[in-house]
Coordinates of C-alpha atoms in Angstrom, one line a residue:
M139 CA -23.6 -13.9 13.9
A140 CA -23.5 -14.0 10.1
D141 CA -26.8 -15.9 9.7
N142 CA -28.6 -13.3 11.8
L143 CA -27.8 -10.4 9.4
P144 CA -30.6 -7.9 8.7
S145 CA -32.4 -8.7 5.4
E146 CA -32.2 -5.2 3.9
F147 CA -29.6 -2.5 3.5
D148 CA -29.2 0.6 1.4
V149 CA -25.7 -0.2 0.2
I150 CA -23.8 -3.5 0.1
V151 CA -20.1 -3.4 -0.4
I152 CA -18.1 -6.5 -1.3
G153 CA -14.4 -6.2 -0.7
T154 CA -12.5 -4.1 1.8
G155 CA -9.8 -2.4 -0.4
L156 CA -9.2 1.3 -0.1
P157 CA -11.8 2.5 -2.6
E158 CA -14.5 0.3 -1.2
S159 CA -13.7 1.3 2.4
I160 CA -13.8 5.0 1.5
I161 CA -17.2 4.6 -0.2
A162 CA -18.5 2.5 2.7
A163 CA -17.4 5.2 5.2
A164 CA -18.9 8.0 3.0
C165 CA -22.2 6.2 2.6
S166 CA -22.5 5.4 6.3
R167 CA -21.6 9.0 7.2
S168 CA -24.4 10.2 5.0
G169 CA -27.0 8.0 6.8
Q170 CA -27.1 5.0 4.5
R171 CA -27.4 1.5 6.0
V172 CA -24.2 -0.2 4.9
L173 CA -23.3 -3.9 4.9
H174 CA -19.5 -4.4 4.2
V175 CA -18.4 -8.0 3.6
D176 CA -15.2 -9.7 2.5
S177 CA -14.6 -13.4 1.9
R178 CA -11.0 -12.9 3.1
N179 CA -10.2 -13.1 6.8
Y180 CA -8.4 -9.8 6.8
Y181 CA -9.1 -6.2 5.9
G182 CA -7.7 -4.4 2.8
G183 CA -7.7 -7.0 0.0
N184 CA -4.6 -6.3 -2.1
W185 CA -4.1 -3.1 -0.1
A186 CA -3.4 -5.1 3.1
S187 CA -0.3 -5.4 5.3
F188 CA 0.9 -8.6 7.0
S189 CA 3.2 -9.7 9.7
F190 CA 6.0 -12.0 8.4
S191 CA 4.2 -15.3 9.3
G192 CA 0.9 -13.7 8.1
L193 CA 2.5 -13.1 4.7
L194 CA 3.6 -16.7 4.4
S195 CA 0.1 -17.8 5.4
W196 CA -1.3 -15.5 2.8
L197 CA 0.9 -17.1 0.2
K198 CA -0.4 -20.5 1.2
E199 CA -4.0 -19.4 1.1
Y200 CA -3.5 -18.2 -2.5
Q201 CA -2.4 -21.7 -3.5
E202 CA -5.3 -23.4 -1.6
N203 CA -7.6 -20.9 -3.4
N204 CA -6.9 -22.7 -6.7
D205 CA -8.4 -25.9 -5.3
I206 CA -11.8 -24.5 -4.3
V207 CA -14.7 -26.6 -5.4
I208 CA -17.7 -24.3 -5.9
D209 CA -21.2 -25.7 -5.0
N210 CA -23.9 -23.6 -6.8
S211 CA -26.8 -25.7 -5.5
L212 CA -27.3 -23.5 -2.4
W213 CA -28.2 -20.3 -4.3
Q214 CA -29.5 -21.6 -7.6
E215 CA -32.7 -23.0 -5.9
Q216 CA -33.5 -19.5 -4.7
I217 CA -33.5 -17.8 -8.1
L218 CA -37.1 -17.1 -9.2
E219 CA -38.5 -17.3 -12.7
N220 CA -38.4 -13.5 -13.2
E221 CA -34.8 -13.3 -11.9
E222 CA -31.3 -14.2 -13.1
A223 CA -28.1 -14.5 -11.2
I224 CA -24.6 -13.1 -11.7
A225 CA -22.3 -15.7 -10.1
L226 CA -19.3 -14.3 -8.2
S227 CA -16.0 -16.0 -8.2
R228 CA -14.6 -17.8 -5.2
K229 CA -11.1 -17.9 -6.7
D230 CA -8.9 -14.8 -6.4
K231 CA -6.7 -14.7 -9.5
T232 CA -5.1 -11.3 -8.9
I233 CA -1.7 -12.7 -7.7
Q234 CA 0.5 -14.7 -10.0
H235 CA 4.1 -15.9 -10.4
V236 CA 5.0 -16.1 -6.7
E237 CA 8.6 -16.8 -5.9
V238 CA 10.2 -16.7 -2.5
F239 CA 14.0 -16.8 -1.7
C240 CA 15.6 -17.1 1.7
Y241 CA 19.3 -16.1 2.0
A242 CA 19.5 -15.8 5.8
S243 CA 21.1 -18.6 7.8
Q244 CA 18.8 -21.6 7.9
D245 CA 19.1 -22.3 11.6
L246 CA 15.3 -22.4 12.1
H247 CA 14.5 -24.9 14.9
E248 CA 11.4 -27.0 14.7
Y249 CA 9.4 -25.2 17.2
V250 CA 10.5 -21.6 16.7
E251 CA 7.4 -19.3 16.9
E252 CA 6.7 -15.7 16.3
A253 CA 7.0 -13.9 19.6
G254 CA 3.6 -13.3 21.1
A255 CA 1.8 -15.2 18.4
L256 CA -0.6 -18.2 18.6
K257 CA 1.0 -21.5 18.0
K258 CA 0.9 -22.5 14.4
N259 CA 2.8 -24.3 11.6
H260 CA 4.6 -21.6 9.6
A261 CA 4.7 -21.8 5.9
C262 CA 8.2 -23.1 5.0
V263 CA 10.7 -21.5 2.7
T264 CA 13.2 -23.7 1.1
P265 CA 16.8 -22.7 1.9
V266 CA 18.6 -21.0 -1.0
N267 CA 22.2 -21.3 -2.0
S268 CA 22.9 -17.7 -3.1
S269 CA 25.0 -18.8 -6.0
K270 CA 22.1 -20.8 -7.4
A271 CA 19.3 -18.4 -6.4
A272 CA 18.3 -17.9 -10.0
D273 CA 17.7 -21.6 -10.5
S274 CA 15.9 -22.8 -7.4
A275 CA 14.2 -22.0 -4.2
C276 CA 11.2 -20.4 -5.6
L277 CA 7.5 -20.9 -4.9
P278 CA 5.9 -21.9 -8.2
T279 CA 3.4 -19.9 -10.1
E280 CA -0.3 -20.1 -9.2
D281 CA -0.8 -23.3 -11.4
A282 CA 1.7 -25.3 -9.3
S283 CA 1.8 -26.2 -5.7
L284 CA 3.5 -24.1 -3.1
S285 CA 6.2 -25.7 -1.0
T286 CA 4.5 -25.0 2.3
E287 CA 3.1 -26.9 5.3
S288 CA -0.5 -26.7 6.4
C289 CA -1.4 -23.7 8.4
E290 CA -4.6 -23.8 10.4
V291 CA -4.5 -20.2 11.7
P292 CA -5.8 -17.4 9.4
A293 CA -3.3 -15.0 7.9
E294 CA -2.2 -12.4 10.5
Q295 CA -2.8 -8.9 9.5
T296 CA -1.8 -5.6 11.1
P297 CA -3.4 -6.1 14.5
S298 CA -5.8 -3.2 14.3
S299 CA -8.0 -4.9 11.8
D300 CA -11.3 -4.6 13.8
P301 CA -12.9 -1.3 12.8
E302 CA -14.7 -1.0 16.1
S303 CA -11.5 -1.4 18.1
T304 CA -9.5 1.6 19.1
L305 CA -6.5 2.3 16.8
E306 CA -3.9 3.5 19.1
V307 CA -1.4 6.1 17.9
N308 CA 2.1 6.0 19.4
D309 CA 5.2 8.1 19.2
A310 CA 7.6 6.1 17.1
E311 CA 10.7 7.6 18.7
A312 CA 9.4 7.0 22.2
T313 CA 8.2 3.4 21.9
G314 CA 9.7 2.0 18.8
E315 CA 6.9 -0.5 18.5
K316 CA 3.1 -0.8 18.3
E317 CA 1.0 -1.6 21.3
N318 CA -0.7 -4.4 19.5
H319 CA 0.0 -7.5 21.6
S320 CA -2.5 -8.8 24.1
D321 CA -0.3 -11.5 25.6
D322 CA 1.9 -11.3 28.6
K323 CA 5.1 -11.6 26.6
I324 CA 5.1 -8.0 25.3
S325 CA 6.5 -6.4 28.4
E326 CA 9.4 -8.9 28.3
E327 CA 9.9 -8.1 24.7
K328 CA 10.1 -4.4 25.3
T329 CA 12.5 -4.8 28.2
N330 CA 14.8 -7.0 26.2
E331 CA 14.4 -5.2 22.9
N332 CA 17.9 -3.8 22.8
V333 CA 19.6 -6.2 25.4
P334 CA 20.8 -9.5 23.9
T335 CA 19.8 -12.5 26.0
A336 CA 21.8 -15.7 26.4
E337 CA 19.7 -17.3 23.7
D338 CA 20.3 -14.3 21.3
T339 CA 24.0 -14.4 22.1
A340 CA 24.1 -18.1 21.2
E341 CA 22.3 -17.4 17.9
Q342 CA 24.6 -14.4 17.1
P343 CA 28.2 -15.6 17.5
K344 CA 29.2 -13.3 14.7
K345 CA 28.6 -9.6 14.4
N346 CA 25.6 -8.5 12.4
R347 CA 24.5 -12.0 11.8
I348 CA 20.7 -12.1 11.2
T349 CA 19.2 -15.6 11.0
Y350 CA 15.9 -16.8 9.6
S351 CA 14.7 -17.8 13.1
Q352 CA 15.2 -14.2 14.2
I353 CA 13.0 -13.0 11.4
V354 CA 10.3 -15.5 12.4
K355 CA 10.5 -14.7 16.1
E356 CA 10.4 -11.0 15.4
G357 CA 7.7 -11.5 12.7
R358 CA 5.2 -9.3 14.5
R359 CA 7.6 -6.3 14.1
F360 CA 7.0 -6.6 10.3
N361 CA 4.1 -5.0 8.5
I362 CA 4.6 -5.9 4.8
D363 CA 2.5 -4.1 2.3
L364 CA 1.1 -6.0 -0.7
V365 CA 1.1 -2.7 -2.7
S366 CA 3.8 -0.1 -2.2
K367 CA 2.6 3.6 -2.2
L368 CA 3.3 6.9 -0.6
L369 CA 1.0 9.8 0.2
Y370 CA 1.6 13.2 -1.4
S371 CA 1.4 15.8 1.4
R372 CA -1.1 17.8 -0.6
G373 CA -2.7 14.8 -2.4
M374 CA -6.4 13.9 -2.5
L375 CA -6.0 11.2 0.2
I376 CA -4.3 13.5 2.7
D377 CA -7.0 16.1 2.1
L378 CA -9.7 13.5 2.6
L379 CA -8.2 12.1 5.8
I380 CA -8.1 15.7 7.2
K381 CA -11.6 16.7 6.0
S382 CA -13.3 13.5 7.4
N383 CA -11.2 13.5 10.6
V384 CA -10.2 9.9 9.8
S385 CA -6.6 11.1 10.3
R386 CA -7.1 10.7 14.0
Y387 CA -6.9 6.9 13.5
A388 CA -3.5 7.0 11.9
E389 CA 0.0 8.5 12.2
F390 CA 2.5 9.2 9.5
K391 CA 6.3 9.7 9.0
N392 CA 8.0 11.9 6.5
I393 CA 10.0 10.3 3.7
T394 CA 13.4 11.7 4.7
R395 CA 15.3 11.6 1.4
I396 CA 15.0 11.1 -2.4
L397 CA 17.8 9.2 -4.0
A398 CA 19.2 8.7 -7.5
F399 CA 21.3 5.8 -8.8
R400 CA 23.5 7.0 -11.6
E401 CA 26.6 5.6 -13.1
G402 CA 26.8 2.9 -10.4
R403 CA 26.7 5.5 -7.6
M404 CA 23.9 6.2 -5.1
E405 CA 23.4 9.9 -4.1
Q406 CA 20.8 12.0 -2.4
V407 CA 18.8 14.4 -4.6
P408 CA 18.4 18.0 -3.4
C409 CA 14.7 18.9 -3.3
S410 CA 14.0 22.0 -1.3
R411 CA 15.8 25.4 -1.8
A412 CA 17.9 24.7 1.3
D413 CA 18.9 21.3 0.0
V414 CA 19.9 22.7 -3.4
F415 CA 22.2 25.4 -1.9
N416 CA 23.7 23.0 0.7
S417 CA 24.3 20.3 -2.0
K418 CA 27.9 19.4 -2.6
Q419 CA 27.3 17.4 -5.8
L420 CA 26.1 20.5 -7.7
T421 CA 28.2 23.3 -8.9
M422 CA 27.1 26.9 -8.1
V423 CA 26.1 27.3 -11.8
E424 CA 24.0 24.1 -11.6
K425 CA 22.3 25.3 -8.5
R426 CA 21.3 28.5 -10.2
M427 CA 20.1 26.6 -13.3
L428 CA 18.0 24.2 -11.2
M429 CA 16.4 26.9 -9.1
K430 CA 15.5 28.9 -12.2
F431 CA 13.9 25.9 -13.9
L432 CA 12.0 24.8 -10.7
T433 CA 10.7 28.4 -10.3
F434 CA 9.4 28.3 -13.9
C435 CA 7.7 24.9 -13.3
M436 CA 5.8 26.3 -10.3
E437 CA 4.4 29.0 -12.6
Y438 CA 4.5 27.3 -16.0
E439 CA 0.8 27.9 -16.8
E440 CA 1.4 31.6 -16.6
H441 CA 4.1 31.4 -19.3
P442 CA 2.6 29.3 -22.1
D443 CA 5.0 30.7 -24.7
E444 CA 7.9 28.9 -23.0
Y445 CA 6.5 25.4 -23.5
K446 CA 3.7 25.5 -26.1
A447 CA 6.1 24.7 -28.9
Y448 CA 7.3 21.6 -27.1
E449 CA 3.9 20.1 -26.3
D450 CA 4.3 17.3 -28.9
I451 CA 7.6 16.0 -27.6
T452 CA 8.6 14.1 -24.5
F453 CA 9.5 15.8 -21.2
S454 CA 12.9 14.3 -21.6
E455 CA 13.5 16.1 -24.9
F456 CA 12.0 19.3 -23.5
L457 CA 14.6 19.3 -20.6
K458 CA 17.4 19.2 -23.2
T459 CA 16.2 22.6 -24.5
Q460 CA 16.2 24.2 -21.0
K461 CA 20.0 24.8 -20.5
L462 CA 20.2 22.1 -17.9
T463 CA 23.3 19.9 -17.5
P464 CA 22.8 16.1 -18.0
N465 CA 23.2 15.8 -14.2
L466 CA 20.2 18.1 -13.6
Q467 CA 18.2 16.6 -16.4
Y468 CA 18.5 13.2 -14.8
F469 CA 17.5 14.6 -11.3
V470 CA 14.5 16.4 -12.6
L471 CA 13.2 13.6 -14.9
H472 CA 13.7 10.6 -12.5
S473 CA 13.7 12.1 -9.0
I474 CA 11.5 15.1 -9.1
A475 CA 8.9 14.6 -11.9
M476 CA 9.4 10.8 -11.6
T477 CA 8.0 10.4 -15.1
S478 CA 8.8 8.0 -18.0
E479 CA 11.7 9.0 -20.2
T480 CA 10.0 7.7 -23.4
T481 CA 6.2 8.2 -22.9
S482 CA 5.6 11.2 -20.7
S483 CA 4.8 14.4 -22.6
T484 CA 6.1 17.9 -21.8
I485 CA 2.8 18.8 -20.1
D486 CA 2.8 15.6 -18.0
G487 CA 6.3 16.3 -16.8
L488 CA 5.6 19.9 -16.0
K489 CA 2.4 18.9 -14.1
A490 CA 4.3 16.3 -12.1
T491 CA 7.1 18.7 -11.3
K492 CA 4.7 21.3 -10.1
N493 CA 2.8 18.8 -8.0
F494 CA 6.1 17.7 -6.4
L495 CA 7.1 21.2 -5.6
H496 CA 3.7 22.2 -4.4
C497 CA 3.8 19.3 -1.8
L498 CA 7.2 20.3 -0.5
G499 CA 7.4 21.8 3.0
R500 CA 3.9 21.0 4.2
Y501 CA 5.1 18.3 6.6
G502 CA 8.8 18.1 5.9
N503 CA 11.5 18.5 3.4
T504 CA 10.1 16.0 0.9
P505 CA 6.6 15.8 -0.6
F506 CA 5.8 12.4 0.8
L507 CA 4.3 10.8 3.9
F508 CA 4.2 7.1 4.9
P509 CA 1.6 5.7 7.3
L510 CA 3.1 4.0 10.4
Y511 CA 2.5 0.2 10.3
G512 CA 2.0 0.2 6.6
Q513 CA -0.4 1.1 3.8
G514 CA -2.8 -1.5 5.1
E515 CA -3.8 0.8 7.9
L516 CA -5.6 3.2 5.6
P517 CA -8.5 1.0 4.5
Q518 CA -9.0 0.0 8.2
C519 CA -9.2 3.7 9.2
F520 CA -12.1 4.2 6.8
C521 CA -13.7 0.9 7.9
R522 CA -13.7 2.2 11.5
M523 CA -15.4 5.4 10.4
C524 CA -18.1 3.4 8.7
A525 CA -18.6 1.2 11.7
V526 CA -18.8 4.2 14.0
F527 CA -21.8 5.5 12.0
G528 CA -23.5 2.1 12.0
G529 CA -22.0 0.1 9.2
I530 CA -22.0 -3.7 9.7
Y531 CA -18.8 -5.7 9.0
C532 CA -18.5 -9.4 8.1
L533 CA -15.1 -11.0 7.2
R534 CA -14.8 -14.6 6.0
H535 CA -18.3 -14.0 4.6
S536 CA -18.5 -14.8 0.9
V537 CA -21.3 -13.8 -1.5
Q538 CA -22.5 -16.5 -3.9
C539 CA -24.2 -14.3 -6.5
L540 CA -26.0 -11.1 -7.3
V541 CA -29.7 -11.4 -8.0
V542 CA -31.0 -9.4 -11.0
D543 CA -34.6 -8.6 -11.9
K544 CA -35.1 -9.5 -15.5
E545 CA -37.7 -6.8 -16.2
S546 CA -35.9 -3.8 -14.7
R547 CA -32.4 -5.1 -15.2
K548 CA -31.5 -3.8 -11.7
C549 CA -29.7 -5.8 -9.1
K550 CA -32.1 -6.4 -6.2
A551 CA -30.2 -8.7 -3.7
I552 CA -27.3 -10.9 -2.9
I553 CA -27.3 -14.5 -1.7
D554 CA -24.5 -15.2 0.7
Q555 CA -22.6 -18.4 1.7
F556 CA -25.4 -19.4 4.1
G557 CA -28.1 -19.0 1.4
Q558 CA -29.5 -15.9 3.0
R559 CA -31.0 -13.4 0.6
I560 CA -30.1 -9.8 1.5
I561 CA -31.9 -6.9 -0.3
S562 CA -30.2 -3.6 -1.2
K563 CA -30.5 -0.6 -3.5
H564 CA -26.9 -0.3 -4.5
F565 CA -24.0 -2.8 -4.8
L566 CA -20.3 -2.2 -4.9
V567 CA -18.1 -5.1 -6.0
E568 CA -14.3 -5.2 -6.0
D569 CA -13.1 -6.4 -9.4
S570 CA -11.5 -9.6 -8.2
Y571 CA -14.9 -11.0 -7.1
F572 CA -16.3 -11.1 -10.7
S573 CA -16.2 -14.4 -12.5
E574 CA -14.4 -15.1 -15.8
N575 CA -17.8 -14.9 -17.6
T576 CA -18.3 -11.3 -16.4
C577 CA -14.7 -10.2 -17.2
S578 CA -14.2 -12.1 -20.5
R579 CA -13.7 -8.8 -22.4
V580 CA -11.6 -7.1 -19.8
Q581 CA -7.9 -6.6 -20.7
Y582 CA -5.9 -6.3 -17.4
R583 CA -2.5 -4.9 -16.9
Q584 CA -0.1 -6.3 -14.3
I585 CA 2.2 -4.9 -11.7
S586 CA 5.5 -6.5 -10.9
R587 CA 6.4 -6.4 -7.2
A588 CA 9.3 -7.5 -5.0
V589 CA 9.7 -7.3 -1.2
L590 CA 13.1 -7.6 0.3
I591 CA 14.3 -7.8 3.8
T592 CA 17.9 -6.4 3.9
D593 CA 20.5 -5.8 6.6
R594 CA 21.5 -2.2 5.8
S595 CA 20.4 0.9 3.8
V596 CA 21.2 1.4 0.2
L597 CA 22.9 4.7 1.2
K598 CA 24.7 5.0 4.5
S599 CA 24.2 8.2 6.5
D600 CA 24.6 9.5 10.0
S601 CA 21.2 8.1 10.9
D602 CA 20.0 4.5 10.5
Q603 CA 16.4 5.7 10.4
Q604 CA 16.1 6.9 6.9
I605 CA 13.0 6.4 4.7
S606 CA 14.0 6.7 1.0
I607 CA 12.5 6.6 -2.4
L608 CA 14.5 5.9 -5.6
I609 CA 13.5 5.6 -9.3
V610 CA 15.8 3.4 -11.4
P611 CA 15.2 4.2 -15.1
A612 CA 14.5 1.6 -17.7
E613 CA 17.5 0.5 -19.6
E614 CA 16.0 -1.7 -22.3
P615 CA 13.3 -0.9 -24.9
G616 CA 9.9 -2.2 -23.7
S617 CA 10.9 -2.3 -20.1
F618 CA 9.8 0.2 -17.4
S619 CA 11.4 2.2 -14.7
V620 CA 11.4 0.6 -11.2
R621 CA 10.3 2.4 -8.1
V622 CA 12.2 1.5 -4.9
I623 CA 11.0 2.5 -1.5
E624 CA 13.2 1.6 1.5
L625 CA 11.6 1.6 5.0
C626 CA 13.4 1.6 8.3
S627 CA 12.3 0.2 11.6
S628 CA 10.9 3.4 12.9
T629 CA 8.0 3.1 10.3
M630 CA 6.9 0.0 12.3
T631 CA 7.3 -2.2 9.3
C632 CA 10.4 -4.2 10.1
M633 CA 12.5 -5.4 13.0
K634 CA 15.5 -3.3 14.3
G635 CA 18.7 -3.9 12.4
T636 CA 16.8 -4.6 9.1
Y637 CA 15.2 -2.6 6.3
L638 CA 12.1 -3.4 4.3
V639 CA 12.5 -2.7 0.6
H640 CA 9.6 -2.5 -1.9
L641 CA 10.2 -2.6 -5.7
T642 CA 7.4 -1.8 -8.1
C643 CA 7.1 -1.5 -11.9
T644 CA 4.6 -2.1 -14.7
S645 CA 4.9 -5.7 -15.8
S646 CA 6.4 -6.8 -19.1
K647 CA 7.3 -10.3 -17.9
T648 CA 7.1 -12.1 -14.6
A649 CA 8.0 -10.0 -11.5
R650 CA 11.3 -11.7 -11.0
E651 CA 12.3 -11.2 -14.7
D652 CA 11.3 -7.5 -14.5
L653 CA 13.0 -6.7 -11.2
E654 CA 15.9 -9.0 -10.8
A655 CA 18.4 -6.8 -12.8
V656 CA 17.6 -3.8 -10.5
V657 CA 17.9 -6.0 -7.4
E658 CA 21.3 -7.3 -8.5
K659 CA 22.5 -3.7 -9.1
L660 CA 21.5 -2.4 -5.6
F661 CA 21.8 -5.5 -3.4
T662 CA 23.8 -8.7 -2.9
P663 CA 22.7 -12.0 -1.5
Y664 CA 23.4 -12.6 2.2
T665 CA 26.2 -15.2 2.7
E666 CA 28.0 -16.4 5.8
T667 CA 31.4 -15.5 4.3
G668 CA 30.2 -12.0 3.5
I669 CA 29.3 -11.3 7.1
E670 CA 32.9 -10.9 8.2
N671 CA 33.7 -8.6 5.3
E672 CA 32.8 -5.2 6.5
E673 CA 33.9 -3.7 3.2
V674 CA 30.8 -5.0 1.4
E675 CA 29.3 -1.9 -0.2
K676 CA 25.8 -3.3 -1.1
P677 CA 23.1 -4.1 1.4
R678 CA 22.7 -7.9 1.8
I679 CA 19.3 -9.6 1.1
L680 CA 18.1 -11.8 3.9
W681 CA 14.7 -12.7 2.3
A682 CA 13.0 -11.9 -0.9
L683 CA 9.5 -12.3 -2.4
Y684 CA 8.5 -11.7 -6.0
F685 CA 4.9 -11.7 -7.4
N686 CA 2.7 -10.1 -10.1
M687 CA -0.4 -8.3 -9.1
R688 CA -3.4 -7.5 -11.3
D689 CA -3.9 -3.8 -12.1
S690 CA -7.6 -3.3 -12.7
S691 CA -7.6 0.5 -12.6
D692 CA -9.0 2.7 -15.3
I693 CA -11.1 -0.1 -16.9
N694 CA -14.4 1.1 -18.5
R695 CA -17.4 -0.5 -16.8
N696 CA -18.8 -1.3 -20.2
C697 CA -16.0 -3.9 -20.6
Y698 CA -17.8 -6.0 -18.0
N699 CA -20.6 -8.2 -19.4
D700 CA -24.2 -7.4 -18.5
L701 CA -23.6 -5.4 -15.3
P702 CA -26.8 -3.8 -13.9
S703 CA -26.7 0.0 -13.6
N704 CA -26.8 -0.1 -9.8
V705 CA -23.8 -2.4 -9.5
Y706 CA -20.5 -0.4 -9.3
V707 CA -17.0 -1.8 -9.9
C708 CA -14.1 -0.9 -7.6
S709 CA -10.6 -1.6 -8.9
G710 CA -7.7 -3.0 -7.0
P711 CA -4.4 -1.0 -6.5
D712 CA -2.9 0.7 -9.5
G713 CA 0.9 1.0 -10.2
G714 CA 1.1 4.7 -9.4
L715 CA 3.0 6.2 -6.5
G716 CA 0.0 8.0 -4.9
N717 CA -3.5 7.1 -4.0
D718 CA -5.4 9.7 -6.0
N719 CA -6.9 7.1 -8.4
A720 CA -8.6 5.3 -5.4
V721 CA -10.0 8.6 -4.0
K722 CA -11.3 9.8 -7.4
Q723 CA -13.0 6.5 -8.0
A724 CA -14.6 6.5 -4.6
E725 CA -15.9 10.0 -4.9
I726 CA -17.4 9.4 -8.4
I727 CA -19.2 6.2 -7.2
F728 CA -20.4 7.9 -4.0
Q729 CA -21.9 10.8 -6.0
S730 CA -23.8 8.3 -8.1
I731 CA -25.3 6.7 -5.0
C732 CA -25.8 9.9 -3.0
P733 CA -26.1 12.8 -5.4
N734 CA -25.8 16.3 -3.8
E735 CA -24.4 14.8 -0.5
D736 CA -21.1 16.0 0.9
F737 CA -18.3 13.4 0.4
C738 CA -17.0 12.3 3.9
P739 CA -17.8 15.5 5.9
P740 CA -16.2 15.7 9.3
P741 CA -18.1 14.0 12.2
P742 CA -19.9 16.3 14.6
N743 CA -17.9 17.4 17.6
P744 CA -19.5 16.0 20.8
E745 CA -19.6 19.5 22.2
D746 CA -21.6 20.7 19.3
I747 CA -24.4 18.1 19.6
V748 CA -27.6 19.7 20.8
L749 CA -29.7 17.3 22.9
D750 CA -33.5 17.4 22.9
G751 CA -34.7 20.3 25.0
D752 CA -31.3 22.0 25.0
S753 CA -31.7 25.5 23.4
S754 CA -28.1 26.4 23.6
Q755 CA -26.2 26.6 20.4
P756 CA -22.5 26.3 21.0
E757 CA -20.2 27.9 18.5
S758 CA -18.5 25.9 15.9
S759 CA -15.4 24.2 17.3
E760 CA -12.0 24.1 15.6
S761 CA -11.7 20.4 15.9
S762 CA -10.9 20.0 12.2
A763 CA -8.0 22.4 12.3
I764 CA -4.9 21.1 10.6
L765 CA -1.7 20.9 12.6
E766 CA 1.1 21.1 10.1
A767 CA 4.6 20.4 11.1
N768 CA 7.1 23.3 10.5
S769 CA 9.1 22.5 7.4
E770 CA 12.2 23.9 9.0
T771 CA 12.0 21.4 11.9
P772 CA 9.8 18.5 10.8
A773 CA 8.6 16.2 13.6
E774 CA 9.8 12.6 13.7
S775 CA 6.2 11.5 13.2
T776 CA 3.4 13.6 11.7
T777 CA -0.2 13.7 13.0
L778 CA -2.7 15.2 10.5
G779 CA -5.3 16.0 13.1
N780 CA -5.5 17.6 16.5
P781 CA -2.9 15.8 18.7
E782 CA -5.3 15.8 21.6
E783 CA -7.9 13.9 19.6
T784 CA -5.2 11.5 18.2
S785 CA -4.2 10.3 21.6
E786 CA -7.6 9.2 22.5

């Protein structure tokens, strides 16, 4: 199929991350001929989500990636005298310092397979003695070899990776799982989901015992994000999903609570007016203080006299002048504004607080939404829109080089892995595809990431289906606050009886060095002796992954060497909580390619399409109307579009 590609397009997009996918969808929607390629075998790049075994395979692929031998002879012969080439990299160096720890019981049998998966050799994880976890049982950094077996099957991604396939949207409460298995075992899995079989009973002689083999067998229940983000309910991405009607391809859940960890104690932060007045940890005086301050933040621009004198100090210092108790100052700074104690200015803090309050109540009692099946669903939703309007997709299809005309200094074509020259007017390239020569002057930041599978929530409540966000402030100079997002099984990201915890911060060292102190505060390693002790307060870690990810956001294109004007750079994920940076970037690049065109307009309603010879002009339909959940009684899962369209 790949060697029969058309020889000319209007736009060629290299990489399937969120910004690239949005731009591809927007260009295709505006009538451009789009070719969207990715050398990886999954959609999303560093925005992707993986099943458990898929994540292990992805880790192995990164190690094998370091051993690639590049043969330039295929494309060098095709470069003419009046042309020059910009070679693209075959090695992805965006992930570093990978370390994996397994604390769950190592009873993995030789032939245990992920339920419903194709047969494969899983990447192995060395057993870890929890008392020596800091000294061993880690996968080395990118310069060393990973302790894994060979795996012939490509990394498994969230099963809806084909943009032309229907993305089914299911009620999380009704089904508790995604209909993404094509094999005959799925009906048996559903039937036995909550009924222990003889084999399960044998594997679970003790209460609450979760073994590594269980995690592997239930691996398809996991959808593990490489980057951890949430969607602000009135953020740019939600608005774009609704406007473009791409929201019909996805479903979302509300973040149910915002937590604070203070003085060794975990507690829930009151956000809405009802939460504030129902809170038992605030005195009546504090409730009045907090409501008065939050009301001011919603209208702070109308009262410049109250903050102008404090513009040059940090938001933390400003809060001390506002007659707020230390308890309230902590809540506002770390759980509502979610800004840095040392670097965020007063204006930054007021803007963040206003944005938080502005997003409250649209879909629930917190400002945040999370996409079912993980963040990796979002790039695929836009890829599907692009494919619907004629975009062509090729995974496992690498590009050798960009061909530049010496006279005009414009890029005119690419040469792919088969030596085919494909002409285009515009080229979008994800940052990780550029070679070291192109990026020699670029100074990258790093994001420290940790992914934990745990056996219980960080804060017990009446419901075991809580989705929580927590900011742990920095304690040492030079370090950064850590964002913790805890996902339950109803988000379709982990198996029942477990929680998936994402930790993120700006890197100052390796991911494990940056995050281990917070992990030790909130969690404890899983041990056989600890299973029988029901008084253990902290959640137990069953499995942990640490890695550093490159942050290529907000880099001036002039830092890249000799890029033609019609080559646009798309960055990977940034370290922020929301997705506004990706949407802004996509819109700016789209307007450069298609000036005066509407950015991702809604597709036409089939009822509004006028066929040749049909003189009737039906009235505009209300298909793009927004169905917002009542903030008083938020739905268990939130659909951003018309529910009838969603259940196509």
